[in-house]
Amino acid sequence: MSVALPVETLRRLFADFVRHVPMAAAAFDREMRYLAHSDGWLAAHGDTTTRDILGLTHYEVFPEIRDEWRELHRRGLAGEIQRRDHDYFERADGRREWLRWLVAPWRDA
């Protein structure tokens, strides 16, 4: 027997799961607004810890994101899984951060 949980309860559980996952992780809506993020996400992107990023777009938080990544995000939102095992993110001040990342769609009933 399965029990249907209220949508708000499911959203809260999902946000709690993302927040406590032991890695840098974030979930976005279709406009790339932050729905949830892990503590590891904030730790990995130190300059975001000084403000609340929930509800902001990923591009407001990181305006220096390359056009190539914006296209990968669009493709991910369309249902494609995107992945790079070795890529860089060039910060506005010129610093390069090397990353391994995955963009995958998730479904909301």
XYZ file of N, CA, C and O in Angstrom:
436
model
N 0.834 -1.166 0.000
C 0.000 0.000 0.000
C 0.887 1.241 0.000
O 1.821 1.360 0.779
N 0.633 2.155 -0.913
C 1.406 3.388 -0.946
C 0.545 4.526 -0.416
O -0.674 4.526 -0.532
N 1.227 5.489 0.177
C 0.556 6.653 0.742
C 0.992 7.875 -0.048
O 2.185 8.116 -0.223
N 0.057 8.621 -0.548
C 0.369 9.839 -1.295
C 0.611 10.973 -0.305
O -0.243 11.287 0.525
N 1.782 11.570 -0.384
C 2.114 12.696 0.485
C 1.698 13.995 -0.182
O 1.739 14.108 -1.411
N 1.349 14.989 0.607
C 1.022 16.302 0.027
C 2.216 16.871 -0.729
O 3.376 16.632 -0.361
N 1.945 17.622 -1.783
C 3.000 18.190 -2.634
C 3.979 19.017 -1.812
O 5.198 18.918 -1.998
N 3.494 19.828 -0.896
C 4.404 20.657 -0.080
C 5.332 19.793 0.766
O 6.494 20.140 0.955
N 4.836 18.679 1.268
C 5.679 17.771 2.040
C 6.761 17.176 1.147
O 7.937 17.100 1.536
N 6.395 16.773 -0.051
C 7.376 16.229 -0.999
C 8.440 17.265 -1.347
O 9.626 16.945 -1.412
N 8.027 18.500 -1.583
C 8.996 19.557 -1.902
C 9.948 19.808 -0.739
O 11.144 20.003 -0.938
N 9.426 19.809 0.479
C 10.276 20.024 1.650
C 11.267 18.874 1.807
O 12.458 19.090 2.071
N 10.794 17.632 1.615
C 11.687 16.475 1.706
C 12.777 16.534 0.642
O 13.940 16.227 0.906
N 12.396 16.925 -0.576
C 13.369 17.047 -1.658
C 14.416 18.110 -1.311
O 15.620 17.873 -1.438
N 13.984 19.272 -0.851
C 14.914 20.346 -0.491
C 15.836 19.903 0.641
O 17.036 20.190 0.619
N 15.295 19.194 1.634
C 16.129 18.683 2.725
C 17.147 17.677 2.214
O 18.305 17.689 2.629
N 16.723 16.803 1.306
C 17.648 15.827 0.728
C 18.796 16.544 0.003
O 19.970 16.245 0.225
N 18.466 17.492 -0.864
C 19.495 18.213 -1.620
C 20.422 18.951 -0.661
O 21.640 18.940 -0.827
N 19.865 19.594 0.350
C 20.694 20.373 1.282
C 21.728 19.510 1.981
O 22.857 19.939 2.206
N 21.371 18.293 2.334
C 22.252 17.460 3.145
C 23.051 16.431 2.359
O 23.826 15.680 2.961
N 22.893 16.378 1.040
C 23.682 15.437 0.252
C 25.164 15.818 0.416
O 25.509 17.002 0.437
N 26.057 14.844 0.599
C 27.458 15.163 0.917
C 28.303 15.520 -0.321
O 29.344 14.921 -0.572
N 27.829 16.484 -1.072
C 28.562 16.957 -2.246
C 27.999 18.306 -2.646
O 27.001 18.756 -2.095
N 28.623 18.946 -3.611
C 28.091 20.203 -4.147
C 26.964 19.861 -5.109
O 27.184 19.237 -6.136
N 25.735 20.223 -4.752
C 24.579 19.912 -5.584
C 23.579 21.059 -5.498
O 23.466 21.715 -4.467
N 22.866 21.273 -6.599
C 21.815 22.290 -6.625
C 20.702 21.811 -7.541
O 20.929 21.043 -8.466
N 19.497 22.287 -7.259
C 18.335 21.984 -8.096
C 17.739 23.309 -8.549
O 17.659 24.267 -7.773
N 17.340 23.336 -9.811
C 16.835 24.564 -10.427
C 15.462 24.309 -11.042
O 15.135 23.189 -11.400
N 14.702 25.380 -11.218
C 13.448 25.253 -11.969
C 13.751 25.476 -13.450
O 14.919 25.576 -13.850
N 12.728 25.561 -14.270
C 12.915 25.697 -15.721
C 13.526 27.034 -16.138
O 13.981 27.174 -17.265
N 13.529 28.006 -15.252
C 14.160 29.300 -15.551
C 15.535 29.410 -14.892
O 16.094 30.493 -14.811
N 16.049 28.271 -14.401
C 17.357 28.195 -13.751
C 17.397 28.984 -12.439
O 18.446 29.464 -12.023
N 16.245 29.082 -11.758
C 16.207 29.661 -10.415
C 16.502 28.560 -9.412
O 16.022 27.435 -9.559
N 17.263 28.900 -8.381
C 17.600 27.927 -7.349
C 16.357 27.520 -6.566
O 15.669 28.365 -5.999
N 16.081 26.222 -6.545
C 15.030 25.650 -5.706
C 15.621 25.096 -4.416
O 14.987 25.121 -3.367
N 16.829 24.568 -4.524
C 17.518 23.969 -3.379
C 18.996 23.893 -3.705
O 19.387 23.885 -4.869
N 19.805 23.847 -2.662
C 21.248 23.652 -2.837
C 21.796 22.986 -1.592
O 21.228 23.094 -0.505
N 22.892 22.282 -1.765
C 23.525 21.617 -0.628
C 24.441 22.589 0.089
O 24.844 23.621 -0.457
N 24.760 22.241 1.327
C 25.759 23.021 2.053
C 27.091 22.952 1.310
O 27.843 23.922 1.283
N 27.357 21.802 0.671
C 28.580 21.644 -0.115
C 28.630 22.585 -1.308
O 29.700 23.024 -1.721
N 27.471 22.922 -1.866
C 27.415 23.868 -2.982
C 27.914 25.232 -2.514
O 28.712 25.877 -3.176
N 27.428 25.660 -1.346
C 27.852 26.951 -0.809
C 29.332 26.937 -0.466
O 30.038 27.918 -0.715
N 29.810 25.828 0.086
C 31.224 25.734 0.434
C 32.106 25.770 -0.810
O 33.169 26.388 -0.817
N 31.657 25.136 -1.889
C 32.439 25.083 -3.130
C 32.464 26.431 -3.836
O 33.397 26.736 -4.568
N 31.424 27.228 -3.631
C 31.310 28.532 -4.288
C 31.262 29.600 -3.210
O 30.235 30.241 -2.993
N 32.381 29.790 -2.533
C 32.471 30.600 -1.329
C 31.800 31.954 -1.358
O 31.259 32.404 -0.362
N 31.805 32.649 -2.488
C 31.246 33.991 -2.497
C 29.728 34.000 -2.464
O 29.116 35.043 -2.290
N 29.082 32.838 -2.595
C 27.621 32.806 -2.541
C 27.116 32.674 -1.114
O 25.921 32.809 -0.870
N 28.001 32.410 -0.159
C 27.551 32.154 1.209
C 27.100 33.416 1.925
O 26.490 33.338 2.970
N 27.380 34.572 1.376
C 27.023 35.811 2.054
C 25.610 36.272 1.738
O 25.165 37.282 2.255
N 24.888 35.543 0.892
C 23.518 35.940 0.573
C 22.662 34.715 0.325
O 23.161 33.634 0.064
N 21.364 34.932 0.422
C 20.418 33.856 0.173
C 20.225 33.753 -1.331
O 19.768 34.699 -1.971
N 20.561 32.604 -1.915
C 20.471 32.464 -3.370
C 19.197 31.769 -3.826
O 18.920 31.735 -5.024
N 18.397 31.227 -2.904
C 17.146 30.580 -3.303
C 16.256 31.589 -4.008
O 16.062 32.706 -3.540
N 15.743 31.191 -5.166
C 14.890 32.075 -5.958
C 15.641 32.902 -6.976
O 15.052 33.391 -7.931
N 16.956 33.072 -6.788
C 17.764 33.784 -7.791
C 18.067 32.833 -8.939
O 18.104 31.616 -8.769
N 18.334 33.389 -10.115
C 18.758 32.532 -11.214
C 20.245 32.224 -11.060
O 20.994 32.991 -10.438
N 20.634 31.121 -11.641
C 22.038 30.719 -11.629
C 22.900 31.804 -12.294
O 24.033 32.027 -11.895
N 22.326 32.500 -13.265
C 23.062 33.528 -14.001
C 23.136 34.846 -13.239
O 24.022 35.655 -13.500
N 22.247 35.068 -12.292
C 22.378 36.216 -11.397
C 23.503 35.969 -10.397
O 24.260 36.879 -10.068
N 23.600 34.739 -9.926
C 24.640 34.383 -8.961
C 26.003 34.315 -9.646
O 27.013 34.748 -9.097
N 26.036 33.792 -10.876
C 27.281 33.631 -11.636
C 27.133 34.261 -13.021
O 27.002 33.547 -14.025
N 27.159 35.582 -13.129
C 26.953 36.226 -14.436
C 28.061 35.931 -15.447
O 27.864 36.094 -16.649
N 29.191 35.440 -14.981
C 30.313 35.166 -15.881
C 30.233 33.798 -16.550
O 31.153 33.396 -17.272
N 29.157 33.079 -16.379
C 29.018 31.751 -16.987
C 29.115 31.865 -18.510
O 28.464 32.699 -19.130
N 29.949 31.000 -19.079
C 30.185 31.002 -20.525
C 28.910 30.644 -21.291
O 28.079 29.877 -20.822
N 28.800 31.171 -22.501
C 27.665 30.856 -23.372
C 27.562 29.351 -23.630
O 26.463 28.814 -23.725
N 28.705 28.686 -23.733
C 28.720 27.235 -23.942
C 27.958 26.524 -22.820
O 27.176 25.609 -23.074
N 28.163 26.937 -21.577
C 27.474 26.309 -20.453
C 25.988 26.651 -20.474
O 25.153 25.823 -20.130
N 25.643 27.873 -20.859
C 24.228 28.245 -20.940
C 23.500 27.337 -21.939
O 22.377 26.922 -21.695
N 24.177 27.029 -23.040
C 23.587 26.116 -24.027
C 23.442 24.710 -23.447
O 22.428 24.042 -23.660
N 24.428 24.245 -22.691
C 24.333 22.933 -22.053
C 23.180 22.902 -21.047
O 22.480 21.902 -20.933
N 22.984 24.001 -20.340
C 21.848 24.079 -19.414
C 20.529 23.985 -20.175
O 19.609 23.274 -19.757
N 20.429 24.694 -21.306
C 19.207 24.629 -22.131
C 18.939 23.199 -22.593
O 17.804 22.725 -22.563
N 19.990 22.515 -23.006
C 19.832 21.138 -23.463
C 19.432 20.214 -22.315
O 18.619 19.307 -22.487
N 19.978 20.461 -21.121
C 19.587 19.694 -19.945
C 18.126 19.908 -19.588
O 17.401 18.968 -19.272
N 17.687 21.151 -19.675
C 16.280 21.445 -19.404
C 15.359 20.783 -20.423
O 14.210 20.476 -20.120
N 15.878 20.545 -21.624
C 15.095 19.876 -22.672
C 15.110 18.353 -22.510
O 14.455 17.647 -23.264
N 15.867 17.846 -21.531
C 15.845 16.415 -21.257
C 17.145 15.673 -21.462
O 17.248 14.499 -21.130
N 18.163 16.328 -22.003
C 19.446 15.665 -22.233
C 20.287 15.668 -20.963
O 20.271 16.629 -20.213
N 21.034 14.611 -20.755
C 22.004 14.569 -19.664
C 23.321 15.095 -20.207
O 23.799 14.640 -21.248
N 23.875 16.062 -19.517
C 25.146 16.678 -19.900
C 26.161 16.394 -18.799
O 25.824 16.470 -17.616
N 27.412 16.109 -19.200
C 28.422 15.769 -18.209
C 29.807 16.152 -18.707
O 30.112 15.983 -19.890
N 30.605 16.640 -17.803
C 32.020 16.869 -18.076
C 32.818 16.374 -16.876
O 32.525 16.737 -15.742
N 33.822 15.573 -17.135
C 34.663 15.061 -16.058
C 35.824 16.000 -15.747
O 36.446 15.866 -14.691
N 36.103 16.926 -16.657
C 37.212 17.856 -16.444
C 36.886 19.131 -17.210
O 36.945 19.157 -18.437
N 36.499 20.170 -16.504
C 36.120 21.431 -17.137
C 36.516 22.563 -16.206
O 36.760 22.345 -15.023
N 36.558 23.759 -16.716
C 36.905 24.900 -15.865
C 35.790 25.935 -15.871
O 34.991 26.020 -16.789
N 35.763 26.678 -14.779
C 34.869 27.813 -14.637
C 35.755 29.016 -14.369
O 36.505 29.025 -13.388
N 35.724 29.981 -15.273
C 36.550 31.169 -15.087
C 35.734 32.234 -14.376
O 34.690 32.666 -14.857
N 36.208 32.606 -13.192
C 35.515 33.587 -12.368
C 35.714 34.986 -12.944
O 36.599 35.218 -13.778
N 34.901 35.919 -12.526
C 34.960 37.290 -13.018
C 36.329 37.912 -12.759
O 36.793 38.742 -13.545
N 37.009 37.490 -11.687
C 38.328 38.048 -11.364
C 39.466 37.332 -12.097
O 40.631 37.617 -11.867
N 39.136 36.382 -12.994
C 40.144 35.681 -13.781
C 40.588 34.340 -13.207
O 41.287 33.597 -13.893
N 40.224 34.034 -11.962
C 40.589 32.732 -11.379
C 39.873 31.616 -12.121
O 38.734 31.771 -12.533
N 40.549 30.492 -12.296
C 39.929 29.309 -12.894
C 39.722 28.252 -11.825
O 40.641 27.929 -11.081
N 38.517 27.718 -11.788
C 38.195 26.618 -10.894
C 37.938 25.399 -11.770
O 37.165 25.473 -12.722
N 38.591 24.297 -11.455
C 38.420 23.074 -12.236
C 37.334 22.228 -11.603
O 37.278 22.060 -10.384
N 36.452 21.729 -12.432
C 35.245 21.059 -11.969
C 34.991 19.750 -12.701
O 35.430 19.568 -13.834
N 34.229 18.897 -12.044
C 33.568 17.760 -12.680
C 32.087 17.994 -12.405
O 31.693 18.239 -11.275
N 31.256 17.964 -13.451
C 29.853 18.313 -13.251
C 28.921 17.454 -14.085
O 29.333 16.814 -15.042
N 27.669 17.467 -13.661
C 26.603 16.724 -14.327
C 25.346 17.577 -14.288
O 25.001 18.148 -13.260
N 24.672 17.687 -15.422
C 23.370 18.334 -15.521
C 22.398 17.264 -15.984
O 22.598 16.645 -17.026
N 21.377 17.028 -15.171
C 20.376 16.009 -15.523
C 18.998 16.550 -15.169
O 18.836 17.175 -14.119
N 18.024 16.316 -16.026
C 16.676 16.781 -15.713
C 16.066 15.949 -14.596
O 16.424 14.793 -14.402
N 15.183 16.544 -13.865
C 14.381 15.812 -12.890
C 12.930 16.184 -13.144
O 12.624 17.223 -13.708
N 12.066 15.324 -12.752
C 10.651 15.497 -13.054
C 9.873 15.804 -11.776
O 10.150 15.230 -10.728
N 8.926 16.694 -11.897
C 8.038 17.040 -10.790
C 6.620 16.652 -11.205
O 6.091 17.178 -12.170
N 6.062 15.701 -10.494
C 4.714 15.239 -10.829
C 3.728 16.384 -10.723
O 2.733 16.438 -11.387
